[in-house]
Structures are given as structure tokens and as C-alpha cells.
Short mmCIF file of C-alpha atoms (C1' of nucleotides) in Angstrom, two decimals:
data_model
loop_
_atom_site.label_atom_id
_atom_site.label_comp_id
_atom_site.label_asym_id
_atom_site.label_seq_id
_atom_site.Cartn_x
_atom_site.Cartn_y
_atom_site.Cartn_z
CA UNK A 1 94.41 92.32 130.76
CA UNK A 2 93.72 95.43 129.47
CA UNK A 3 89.68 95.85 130.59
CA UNK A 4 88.90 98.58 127.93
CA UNK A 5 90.39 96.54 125.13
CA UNK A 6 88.37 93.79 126.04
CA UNK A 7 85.15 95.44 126.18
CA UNK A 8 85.75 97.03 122.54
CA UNK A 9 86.81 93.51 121.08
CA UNK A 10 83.48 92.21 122.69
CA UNK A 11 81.05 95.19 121.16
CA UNK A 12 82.73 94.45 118.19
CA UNK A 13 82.46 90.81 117.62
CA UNK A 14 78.64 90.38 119.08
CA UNK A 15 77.42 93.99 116.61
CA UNK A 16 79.09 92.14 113.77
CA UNK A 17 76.80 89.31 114.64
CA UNK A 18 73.89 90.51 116.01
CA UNK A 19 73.31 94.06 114.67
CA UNK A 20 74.23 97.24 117.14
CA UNK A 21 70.26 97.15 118.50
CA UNK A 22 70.64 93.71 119.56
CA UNK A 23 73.11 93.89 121.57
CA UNK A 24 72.29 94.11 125.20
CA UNK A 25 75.03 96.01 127.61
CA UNK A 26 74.98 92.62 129.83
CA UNK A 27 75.80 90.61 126.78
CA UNK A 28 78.95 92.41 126.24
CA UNK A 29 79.69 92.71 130.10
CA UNK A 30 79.76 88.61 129.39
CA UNK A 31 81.61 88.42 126.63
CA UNK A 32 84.31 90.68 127.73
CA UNK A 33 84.18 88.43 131.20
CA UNK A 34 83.42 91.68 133.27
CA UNK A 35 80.33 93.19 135.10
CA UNK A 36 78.42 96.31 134.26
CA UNK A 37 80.40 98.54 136.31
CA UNK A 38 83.94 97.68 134.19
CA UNK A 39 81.34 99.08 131.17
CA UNK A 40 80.37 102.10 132.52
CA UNK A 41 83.20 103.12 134.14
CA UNK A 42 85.01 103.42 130.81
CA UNK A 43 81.98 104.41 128.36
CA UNK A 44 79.21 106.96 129.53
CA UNK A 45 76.31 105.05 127.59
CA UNK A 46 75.98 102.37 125.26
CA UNK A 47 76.03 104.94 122.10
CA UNK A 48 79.52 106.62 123.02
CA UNK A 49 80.82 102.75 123.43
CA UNK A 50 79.58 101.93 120.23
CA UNK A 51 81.07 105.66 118.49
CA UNK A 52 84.37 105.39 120.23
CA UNK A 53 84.48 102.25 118.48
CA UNK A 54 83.79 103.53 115.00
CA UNK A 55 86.41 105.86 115.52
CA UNK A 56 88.88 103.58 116.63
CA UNK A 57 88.52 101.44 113.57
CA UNK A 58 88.50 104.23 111.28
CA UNK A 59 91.79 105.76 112.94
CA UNK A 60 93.09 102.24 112.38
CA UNK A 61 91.66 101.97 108.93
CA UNK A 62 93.46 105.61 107.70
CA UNK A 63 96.70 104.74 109.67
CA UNK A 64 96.96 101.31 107.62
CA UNK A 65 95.86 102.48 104.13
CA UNK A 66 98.38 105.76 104.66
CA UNK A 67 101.36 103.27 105.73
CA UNK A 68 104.16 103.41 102.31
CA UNK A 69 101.99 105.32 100.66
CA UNK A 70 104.65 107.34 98.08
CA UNK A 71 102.95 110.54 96.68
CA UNK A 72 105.58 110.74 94.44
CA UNK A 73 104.28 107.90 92.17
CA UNK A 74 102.17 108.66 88.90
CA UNK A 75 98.70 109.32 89.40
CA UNK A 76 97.70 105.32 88.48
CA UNK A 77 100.52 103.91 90.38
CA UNK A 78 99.08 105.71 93.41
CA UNK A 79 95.27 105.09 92.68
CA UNK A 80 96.44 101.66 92.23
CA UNK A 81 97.78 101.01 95.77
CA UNK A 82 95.24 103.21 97.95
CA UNK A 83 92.15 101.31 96.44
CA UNK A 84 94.39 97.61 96.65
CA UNK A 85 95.11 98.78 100.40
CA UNK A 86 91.70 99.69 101.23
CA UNK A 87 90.77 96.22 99.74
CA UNK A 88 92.83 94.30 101.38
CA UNK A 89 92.73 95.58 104.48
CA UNK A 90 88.66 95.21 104.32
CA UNK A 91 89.69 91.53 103.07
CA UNK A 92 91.86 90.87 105.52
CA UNK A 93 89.21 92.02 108.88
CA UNK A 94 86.06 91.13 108.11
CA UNK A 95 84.69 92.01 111.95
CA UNK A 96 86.67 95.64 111.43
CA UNK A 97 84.62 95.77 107.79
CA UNK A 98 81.25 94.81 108.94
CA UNK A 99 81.10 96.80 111.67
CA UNK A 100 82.09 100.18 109.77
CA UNK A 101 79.44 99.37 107.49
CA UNK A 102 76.78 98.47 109.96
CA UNK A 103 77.36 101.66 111.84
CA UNK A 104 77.60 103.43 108.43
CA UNK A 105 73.86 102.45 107.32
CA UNK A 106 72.57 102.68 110.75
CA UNK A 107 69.88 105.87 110.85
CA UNK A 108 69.58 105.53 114.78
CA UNK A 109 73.32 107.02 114.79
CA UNK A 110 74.42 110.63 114.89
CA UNK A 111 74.77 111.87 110.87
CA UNK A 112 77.87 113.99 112.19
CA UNK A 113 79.52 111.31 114.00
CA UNK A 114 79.50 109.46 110.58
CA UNK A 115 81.03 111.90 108.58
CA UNK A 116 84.08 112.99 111.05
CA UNK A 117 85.45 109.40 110.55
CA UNK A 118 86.22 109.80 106.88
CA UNK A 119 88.91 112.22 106.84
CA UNK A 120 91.30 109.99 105.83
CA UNK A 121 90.85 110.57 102.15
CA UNK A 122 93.02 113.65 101.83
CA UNK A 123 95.73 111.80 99.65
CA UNK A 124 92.73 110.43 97.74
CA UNK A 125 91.53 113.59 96.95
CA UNK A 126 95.03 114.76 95.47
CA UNK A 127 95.33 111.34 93.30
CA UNK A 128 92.10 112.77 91.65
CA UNK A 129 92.98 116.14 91.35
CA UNK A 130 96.03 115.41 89.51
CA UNK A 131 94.27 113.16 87.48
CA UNK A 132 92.00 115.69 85.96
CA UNK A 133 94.81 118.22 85.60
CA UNK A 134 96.86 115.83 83.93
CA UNK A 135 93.99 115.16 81.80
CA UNK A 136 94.25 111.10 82.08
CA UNK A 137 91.17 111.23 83.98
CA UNK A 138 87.70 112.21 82.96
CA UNK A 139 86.16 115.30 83.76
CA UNK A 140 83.49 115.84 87.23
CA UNK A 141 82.90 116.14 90.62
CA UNK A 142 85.88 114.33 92.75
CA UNK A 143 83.65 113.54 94.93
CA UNK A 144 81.15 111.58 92.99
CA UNK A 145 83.68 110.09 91.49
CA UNK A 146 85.58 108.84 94.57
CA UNK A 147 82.17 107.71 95.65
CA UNK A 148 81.76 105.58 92.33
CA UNK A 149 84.92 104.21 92.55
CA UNK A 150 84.90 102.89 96.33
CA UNK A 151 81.03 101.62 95.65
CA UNK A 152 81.98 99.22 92.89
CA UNK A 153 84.94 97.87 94.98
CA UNK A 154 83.13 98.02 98.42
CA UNK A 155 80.86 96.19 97.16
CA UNK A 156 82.61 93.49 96.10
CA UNK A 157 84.12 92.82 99.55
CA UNK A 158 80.80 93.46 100.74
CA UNK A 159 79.32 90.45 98.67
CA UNK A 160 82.43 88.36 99.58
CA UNK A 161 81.86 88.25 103.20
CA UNK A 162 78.53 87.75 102.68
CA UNK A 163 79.48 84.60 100.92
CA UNK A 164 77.59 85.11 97.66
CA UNK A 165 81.00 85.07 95.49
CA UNK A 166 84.47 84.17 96.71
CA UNK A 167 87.14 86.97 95.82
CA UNK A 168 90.16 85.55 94.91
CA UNK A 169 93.73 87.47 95.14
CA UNK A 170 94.58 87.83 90.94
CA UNK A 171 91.07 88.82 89.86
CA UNK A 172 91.25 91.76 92.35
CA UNK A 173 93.55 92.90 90.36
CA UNK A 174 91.64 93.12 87.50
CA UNK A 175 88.76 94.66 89.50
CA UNK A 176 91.19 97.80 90.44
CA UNK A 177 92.29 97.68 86.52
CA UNK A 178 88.76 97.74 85.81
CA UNK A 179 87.89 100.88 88.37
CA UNK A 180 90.44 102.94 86.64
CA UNK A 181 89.32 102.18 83.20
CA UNK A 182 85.85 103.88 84.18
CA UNK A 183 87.48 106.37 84.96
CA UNK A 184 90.47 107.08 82.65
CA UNK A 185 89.65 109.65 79.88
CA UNK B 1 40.69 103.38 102.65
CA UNK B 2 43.11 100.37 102.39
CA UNK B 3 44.15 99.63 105.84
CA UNK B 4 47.07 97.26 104.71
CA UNK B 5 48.43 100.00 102.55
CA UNK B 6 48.22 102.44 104.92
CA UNK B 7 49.74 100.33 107.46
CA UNK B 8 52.60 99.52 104.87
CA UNK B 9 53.08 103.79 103.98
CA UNK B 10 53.69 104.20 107.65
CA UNK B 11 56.03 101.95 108.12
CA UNK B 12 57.75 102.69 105.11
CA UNK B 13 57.76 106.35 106.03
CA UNK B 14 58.55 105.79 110.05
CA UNK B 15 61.25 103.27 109.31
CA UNK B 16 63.40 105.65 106.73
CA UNK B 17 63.10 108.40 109.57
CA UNK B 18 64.05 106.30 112.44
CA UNK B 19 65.16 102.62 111.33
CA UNK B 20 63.59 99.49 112.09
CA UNK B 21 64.69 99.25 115.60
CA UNK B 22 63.39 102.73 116.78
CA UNK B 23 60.24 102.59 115.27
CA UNK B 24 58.35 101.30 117.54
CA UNK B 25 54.79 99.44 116.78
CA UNK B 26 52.62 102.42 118.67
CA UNK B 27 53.99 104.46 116.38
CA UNK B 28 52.97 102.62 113.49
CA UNK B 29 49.89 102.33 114.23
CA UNK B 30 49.59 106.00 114.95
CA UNK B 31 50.92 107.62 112.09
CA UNK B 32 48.60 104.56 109.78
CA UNK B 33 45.52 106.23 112.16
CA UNK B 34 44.81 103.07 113.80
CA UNK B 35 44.90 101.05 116.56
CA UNK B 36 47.22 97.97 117.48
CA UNK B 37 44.53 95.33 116.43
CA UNK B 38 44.26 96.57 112.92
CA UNK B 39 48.04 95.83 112.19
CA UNK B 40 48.11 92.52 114.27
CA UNK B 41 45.33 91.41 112.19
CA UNK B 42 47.14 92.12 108.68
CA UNK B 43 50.74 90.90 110.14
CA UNK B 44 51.26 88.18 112.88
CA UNK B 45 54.29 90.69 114.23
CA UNK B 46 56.52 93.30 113.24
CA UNK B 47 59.57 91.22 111.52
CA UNK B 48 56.78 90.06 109.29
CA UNK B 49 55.33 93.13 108.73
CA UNK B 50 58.98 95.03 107.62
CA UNK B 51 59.92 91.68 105.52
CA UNK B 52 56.43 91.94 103.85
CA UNK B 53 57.18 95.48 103.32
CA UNK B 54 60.80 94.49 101.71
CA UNK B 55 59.44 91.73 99.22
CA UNK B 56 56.62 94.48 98.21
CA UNK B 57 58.98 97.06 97.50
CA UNK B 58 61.44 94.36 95.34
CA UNK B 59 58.10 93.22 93.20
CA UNK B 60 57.56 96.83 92.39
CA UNK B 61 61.58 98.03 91.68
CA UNK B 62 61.58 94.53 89.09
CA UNK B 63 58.27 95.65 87.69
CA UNK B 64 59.50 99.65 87.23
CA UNK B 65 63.08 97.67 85.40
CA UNK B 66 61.70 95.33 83.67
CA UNK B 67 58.76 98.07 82.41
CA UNK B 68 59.46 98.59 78.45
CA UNK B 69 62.93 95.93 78.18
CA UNK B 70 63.23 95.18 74.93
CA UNK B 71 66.08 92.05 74.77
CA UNK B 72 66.68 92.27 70.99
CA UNK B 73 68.67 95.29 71.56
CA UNK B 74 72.26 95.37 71.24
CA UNK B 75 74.82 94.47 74.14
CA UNK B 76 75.43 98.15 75.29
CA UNK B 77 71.95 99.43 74.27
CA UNK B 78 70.86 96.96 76.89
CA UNK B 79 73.26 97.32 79.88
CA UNK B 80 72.53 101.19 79.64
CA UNK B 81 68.53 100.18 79.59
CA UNK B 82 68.76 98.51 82.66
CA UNK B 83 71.19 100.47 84.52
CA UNK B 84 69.71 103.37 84.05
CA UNK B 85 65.91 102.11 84.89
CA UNK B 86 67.26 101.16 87.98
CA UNK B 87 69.20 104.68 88.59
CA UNK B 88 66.10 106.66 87.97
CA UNK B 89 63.46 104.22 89.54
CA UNK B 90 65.94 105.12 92.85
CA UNK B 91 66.34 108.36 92.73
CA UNK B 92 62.78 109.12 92.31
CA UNK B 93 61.59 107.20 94.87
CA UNK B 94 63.84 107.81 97.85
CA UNK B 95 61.92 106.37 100.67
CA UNK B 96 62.04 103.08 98.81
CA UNK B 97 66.07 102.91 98.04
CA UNK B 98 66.84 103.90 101.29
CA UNK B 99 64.33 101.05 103.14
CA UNK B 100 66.24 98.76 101.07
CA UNK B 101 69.43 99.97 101.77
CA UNK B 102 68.51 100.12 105.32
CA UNK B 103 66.92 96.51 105.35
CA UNK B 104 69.53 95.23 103.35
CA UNK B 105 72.41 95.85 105.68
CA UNK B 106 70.51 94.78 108.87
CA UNK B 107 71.69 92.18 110.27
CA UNK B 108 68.95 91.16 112.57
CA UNK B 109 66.69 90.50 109.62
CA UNK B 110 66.93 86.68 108.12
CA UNK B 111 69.50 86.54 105.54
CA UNK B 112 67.78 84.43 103.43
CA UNK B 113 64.64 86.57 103.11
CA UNK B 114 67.14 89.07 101.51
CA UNK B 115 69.11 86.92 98.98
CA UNK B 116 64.86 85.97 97.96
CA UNK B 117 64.31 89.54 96.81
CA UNK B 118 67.64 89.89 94.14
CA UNK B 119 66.30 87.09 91.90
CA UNK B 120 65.09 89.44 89.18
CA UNK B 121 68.40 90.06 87.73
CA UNK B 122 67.66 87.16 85.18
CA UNK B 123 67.64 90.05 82.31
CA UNK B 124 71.05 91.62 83.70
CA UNK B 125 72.46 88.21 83.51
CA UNK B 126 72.16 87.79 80.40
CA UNK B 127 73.25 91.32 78.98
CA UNK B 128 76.33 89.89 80.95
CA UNK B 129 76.31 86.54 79.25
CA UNK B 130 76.36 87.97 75.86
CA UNK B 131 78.62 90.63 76.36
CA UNK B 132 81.13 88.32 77.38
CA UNK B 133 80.30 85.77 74.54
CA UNK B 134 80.29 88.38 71.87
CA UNK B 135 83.82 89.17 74.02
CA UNK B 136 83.20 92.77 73.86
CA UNK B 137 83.09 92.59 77.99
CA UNK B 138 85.73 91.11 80.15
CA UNK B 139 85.71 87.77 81.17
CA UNK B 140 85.41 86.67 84.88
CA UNK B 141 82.35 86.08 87.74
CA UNK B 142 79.28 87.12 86.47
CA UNK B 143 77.93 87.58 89.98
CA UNK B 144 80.91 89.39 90.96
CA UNK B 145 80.98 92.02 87.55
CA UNK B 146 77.20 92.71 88.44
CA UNK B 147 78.30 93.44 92.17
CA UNK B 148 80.54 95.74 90.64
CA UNK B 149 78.54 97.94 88.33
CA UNK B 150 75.89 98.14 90.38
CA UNK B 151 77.87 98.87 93.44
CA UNK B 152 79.33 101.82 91.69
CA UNK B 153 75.82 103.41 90.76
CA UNK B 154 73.87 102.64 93.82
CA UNK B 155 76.73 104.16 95.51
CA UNK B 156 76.02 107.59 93.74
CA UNK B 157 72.69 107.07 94.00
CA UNK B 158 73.00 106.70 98.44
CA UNK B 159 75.48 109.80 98.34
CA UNK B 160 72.99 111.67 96.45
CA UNK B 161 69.79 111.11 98.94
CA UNK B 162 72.29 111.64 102.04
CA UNK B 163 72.97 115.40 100.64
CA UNK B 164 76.76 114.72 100.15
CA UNK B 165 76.54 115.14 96.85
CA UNK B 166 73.69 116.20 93.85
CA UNK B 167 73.43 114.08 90.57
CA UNK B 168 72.78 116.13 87.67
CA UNK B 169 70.70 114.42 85.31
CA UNK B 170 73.14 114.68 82.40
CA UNK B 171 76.42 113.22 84.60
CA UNK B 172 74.43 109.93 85.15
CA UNK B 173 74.72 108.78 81.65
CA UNK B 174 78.29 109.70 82.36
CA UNK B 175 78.28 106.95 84.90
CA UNK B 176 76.94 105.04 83.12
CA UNK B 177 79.43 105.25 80.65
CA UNK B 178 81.96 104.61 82.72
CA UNK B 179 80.45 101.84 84.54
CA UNK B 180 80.39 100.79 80.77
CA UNK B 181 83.93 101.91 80.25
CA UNK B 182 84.65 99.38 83.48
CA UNK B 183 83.68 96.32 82.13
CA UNK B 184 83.81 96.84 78.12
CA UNK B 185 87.28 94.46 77.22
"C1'" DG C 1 12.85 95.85 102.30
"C1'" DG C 2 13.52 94.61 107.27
"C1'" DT C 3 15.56 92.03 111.17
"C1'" DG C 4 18.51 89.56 113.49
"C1'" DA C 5 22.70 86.53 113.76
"C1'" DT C 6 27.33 85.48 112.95
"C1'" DG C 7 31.74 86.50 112.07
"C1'" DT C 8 35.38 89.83 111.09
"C1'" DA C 9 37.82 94.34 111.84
"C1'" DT C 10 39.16 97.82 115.05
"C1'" DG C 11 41.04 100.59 118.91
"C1'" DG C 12 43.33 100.78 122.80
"C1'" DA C 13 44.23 99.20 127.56
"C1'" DA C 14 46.75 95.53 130.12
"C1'" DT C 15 50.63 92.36 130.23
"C1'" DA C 16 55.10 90.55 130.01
"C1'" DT C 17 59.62 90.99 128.50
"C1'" DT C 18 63.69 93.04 127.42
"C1'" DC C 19 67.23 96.01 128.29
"C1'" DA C 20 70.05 100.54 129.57
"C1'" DT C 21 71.41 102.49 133.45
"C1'" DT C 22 72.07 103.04 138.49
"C1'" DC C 23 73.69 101.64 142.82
"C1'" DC C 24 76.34 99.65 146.22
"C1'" DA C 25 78.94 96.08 148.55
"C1'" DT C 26 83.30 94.09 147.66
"C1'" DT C 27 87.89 93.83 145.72
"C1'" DT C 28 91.98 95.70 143.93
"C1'" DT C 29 95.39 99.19 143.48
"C1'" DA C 30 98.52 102.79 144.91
"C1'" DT D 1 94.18 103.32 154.24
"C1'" DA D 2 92.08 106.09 150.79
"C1'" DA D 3 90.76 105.96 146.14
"C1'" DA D 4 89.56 103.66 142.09
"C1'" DA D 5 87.76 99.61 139.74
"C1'" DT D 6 84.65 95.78 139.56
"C1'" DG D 7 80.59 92.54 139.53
"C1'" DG D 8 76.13 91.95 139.53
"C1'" DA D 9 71.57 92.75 141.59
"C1'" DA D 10 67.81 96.32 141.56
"C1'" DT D 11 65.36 99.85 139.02
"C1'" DG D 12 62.75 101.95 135.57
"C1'" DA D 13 61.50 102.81 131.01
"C1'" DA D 14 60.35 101.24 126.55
"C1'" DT D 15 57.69 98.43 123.69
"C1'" DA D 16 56.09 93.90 121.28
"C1'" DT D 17 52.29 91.26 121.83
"C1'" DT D 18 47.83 89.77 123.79
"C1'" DC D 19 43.20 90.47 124.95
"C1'" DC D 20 38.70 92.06 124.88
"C1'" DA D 21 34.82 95.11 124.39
"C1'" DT D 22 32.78 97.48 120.62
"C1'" DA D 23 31.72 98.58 115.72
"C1'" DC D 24 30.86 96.99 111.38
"C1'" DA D 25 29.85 94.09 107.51
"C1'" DT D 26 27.65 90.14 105.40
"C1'" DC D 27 24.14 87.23 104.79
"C1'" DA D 28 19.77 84.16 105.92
"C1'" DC D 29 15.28 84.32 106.40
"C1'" DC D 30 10.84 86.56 106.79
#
DNA sequence: GGTGATGTATGGAATATTCATTCCATTTTA
DNA sequence: TAAAATGGAATGAATATTCCATACATCACC
């Protein structure tokens, strides 16, 4: 009943399939079974709609990675569950997935928008940073190496909801084994 | 003097800036210096035009890779070969990685002209094959460990050309170490 | 070589379509 | 009963594609 909701569910499910460009405003009025006006009373424009969405997903994205997260673990116990809760979470909503990623790679959106959303990675950060001081982890810019770690597992649930392999629960395992073993001195 | 070419450099050019959907056919035409005949006699319309533009920019990335492979090397020599090819040919040509990023994660374009242009990986397959039968690499999904190296370097390689970070030329064969490090059993 | 004829390439104006946004009459809410 | 929310038609701007008049190249024949 809630209009607002609706509309956002119905941006989201028609970008994932037909690309944020392709998406006429009247579509979505249809697909969220309301008229233009419901739209535009609740989102200036058709770019705020689409970047209060991104935000909403990331806000969503940070709250569930964050949830039981113990910073008292050792470093790979907690490098272990952020990355298997990112994954799993990405696993688990492909429309949520796609979407961040579409509106990630799209050049028609605001560059600062982008980067605001991904503040989430404070605890990330630390796992790193203790890493290195503990010397169990090699040496380098945390950020590149945050970046080379999410790439090779992104990219696997990129390619499995693209259908081109089939991800299946005990080899992600592996996969996160695999990540820290890059990166393990 | 080559109109096609110079049709094909604006794009190229106009496309990185704005992304396909903002680019608009005028503008083509105008930053190629011509007119709207010229390009509508080289391309029948503008999907065919950017996906012309894609598969040219593929034929050249699997020439650059492929360039100087010699497959009598050794497991490891070979894997760093290619991996790093690929690495460089990227970062030194940033307007093509990022119109294949950009066309790559588009979801208006036709998926199967995509999957078309990442059939050259026929030497990368095997490095994999080997490693795995000489068991000095994991076992598991080829198509899936492939995802995941290459995920983790093209992932430095987009952080790189969006400013977040700057890849030294000395801490890529780091990466590529590790990427090593990753997948070596 | 010169001359015309035939087809191809070009530029850009005209057309048609596709939307984002606006507007307002009507309905719902408080 | 006033204010807010809603649906959907009307508007206007953007732009892919078509069309055509002109320029240019290629070649046949003298």
C-alpha cells in the first residue's frame, strides 16, 4: 500500500531488465499500478528516483554485511565472513546486485553520487590494516588491495547471474580461501 | 582520410565521455566532421555501429595478447604472459577498456553479441588446463577460476583509470603474483 | 587526353517517434 | 471542507532515421 515502496520496487525490477536509459517514467508509473503524478510527487526527476534508489540498496547492503559482524575475531576469521556476507547477500538478490552494478558503470550518472554509497567499508579497512601490522598479509596500498580482492569475487557473482557458470554453495568457499591466499604473506 | 575510421574514433571517444545513451548520432557525426549520410552509409543504425565498434576493439585486444605467446613456456611463465599482456594492453589504452567495460555491462545491448567477443581465451584455457593437470593449480571450474583472476586485475585496472587509485608499474607484477598466489594449489 | 554518363558518397534539412515533465480535473485523506 | 495525493492527457524537447540535392569518383568511348 505503501505508494513510494512500490514505485522503487518497479524502477528496480524494469532497470535490472532494461538498462536505466530505457526505462520510460510511464513504464514505471505502470508497473507500480500508479499515474505520473504518484511519481513525481515523491521523486523530483527521473535521476533523483533512480539515486535515491542506489542509496537505498547500498544502506541496505552495509546494514546486512555489518549485521554479527565480531571485530574481535582474528584478522582471517573476519576477512572470511565480510567477503562470504557480501557474497551471499549479492547471491541471494540478484535485482539488488544488478542494479548496483548497472548504476555503478553507468557514465551518464553523477561520479560523486557513486562514491558516497561506499562508505560501508570502514570495518574492511581495519581487517586490512591489522593484517599488514600483524604481518600475515602482504605489503601495499589497502585500497588496491581491497579493490583486487572484491573484483575477483564480484566477478564471480557477476558471471553467475549472467548464467555463464553456476556458483555452487561449497566451492565458494574455496573461492574466499583462494582470495586470502593472494593475499596472505 | 578513412571515413569509417573516423566515424569509429568518434564514437569511441564520444561514447567513453558520455555513454552510449547520451551520445547522440548528431554528435557523432560532428565530432567525425561529417554529415548524417556518411555514417548511415557505413552502418545501417547506431546499435550496429557501437556493436561494430565492440567486435573491432575485441579483434585488436586478442591480437595485442596473443602478440609474441610463446605456449612451450612453463605453467607460470605463461599465466604471467598473458595476464600481464592484457594488464598493460588496458592500461595503455584507456578509451578502449573503458568502452568495453561500458558496453559490457549494458544491458540494452544483445547479450549474445557480447559472450561473441570473449572467445579468444582459447590460450588462457589451456595455461588453466595444464596447470591443473600438472596439479600445481587448484582444481575446480575452469570458467569460473578465469572469472576470478581476471576479475581481480581488471578490477585494478578500472580503479586505476577512475583516479581512485594509481598502479605503479612495479606493484602489478605484485598482482600478478598474487593472482598467482590465488590459484597455485 | 577529353567528355559525358552512371553510380556512389556526402551533408544536412525534414520527419517521426520517444519520452521526461507539466498540468489539472478528480479522488482521497485529515 | 481544505489540503494533499493521484491518474493520465497534453506539452515540449531530444534525437534516430529518412530523404534528397549536390559533389565526387570511375569508367566507356571518342
Amino acid at each position: 500500500m505503501n505508494k513510494k515502496e512500490q514505485i522503487l520496487n518497479a524502477t528496480l525490477k524494469l532497470i535490472v531488465q532494461k538498462g536505466i536509459e530505457s526505462t520510460p517514467m510511464s513504464e514505471i508509473a505502470k508497473a507500480a499500478d500508479t499515474g505520473m503524478g504518484a511519481i513525481y510527487n515523491y521523486f523530483p526527476n527521473k535521476e533523483s528516483l533512480v539515486s535515491e534508489l542506489y542509496f537505498h540498496l547500498k544502506t541496505k547492503e552495509s546494514a546486512i554485511i555489518a549485521y554479527g559482524y565480531d571485530s574481535s575475531l582474528s584478522v582471517k576469521q573476519r576477512f572470511i565472513y565480510l567477503w562470504k556476507k557480501m557474497i551471499s547477500y549479492f547471491l541471494a538478490e540478484p535485482l539488488d546486485f544488478m542494479f548496483l552494478e548497472q548504476f555503478y558503470y553507468s557514465p551518464s550518472i553523477d561520479p560523486v553520487a557513486k562514491h558516497n554509497g561506499s562508505l560501508y567499508l570502514k570495518d574492511l579497512d581495519q581487517v586490512y590494516l591489522d593484517g599488514q601490522a600483524q604481518q600475515i598479509m602482504k605489503e601495499g596500498d589497502i585500497k588496491e588491495w581491497i579493490g583486487f580482492t572484491s573484483g575477483s569475487l564480484v566477478s564471480l557473482v557477476k558471471l553467475h547471474h549472467s548464467n555463464y557458470i553456476r556458483l555452487k554453495e561449497e566451492t565458494i568457499n574455496n573461492y574466499i580461501q583462494a582470495a586470502w591466499d593472494a593475499i596472505k604473506s
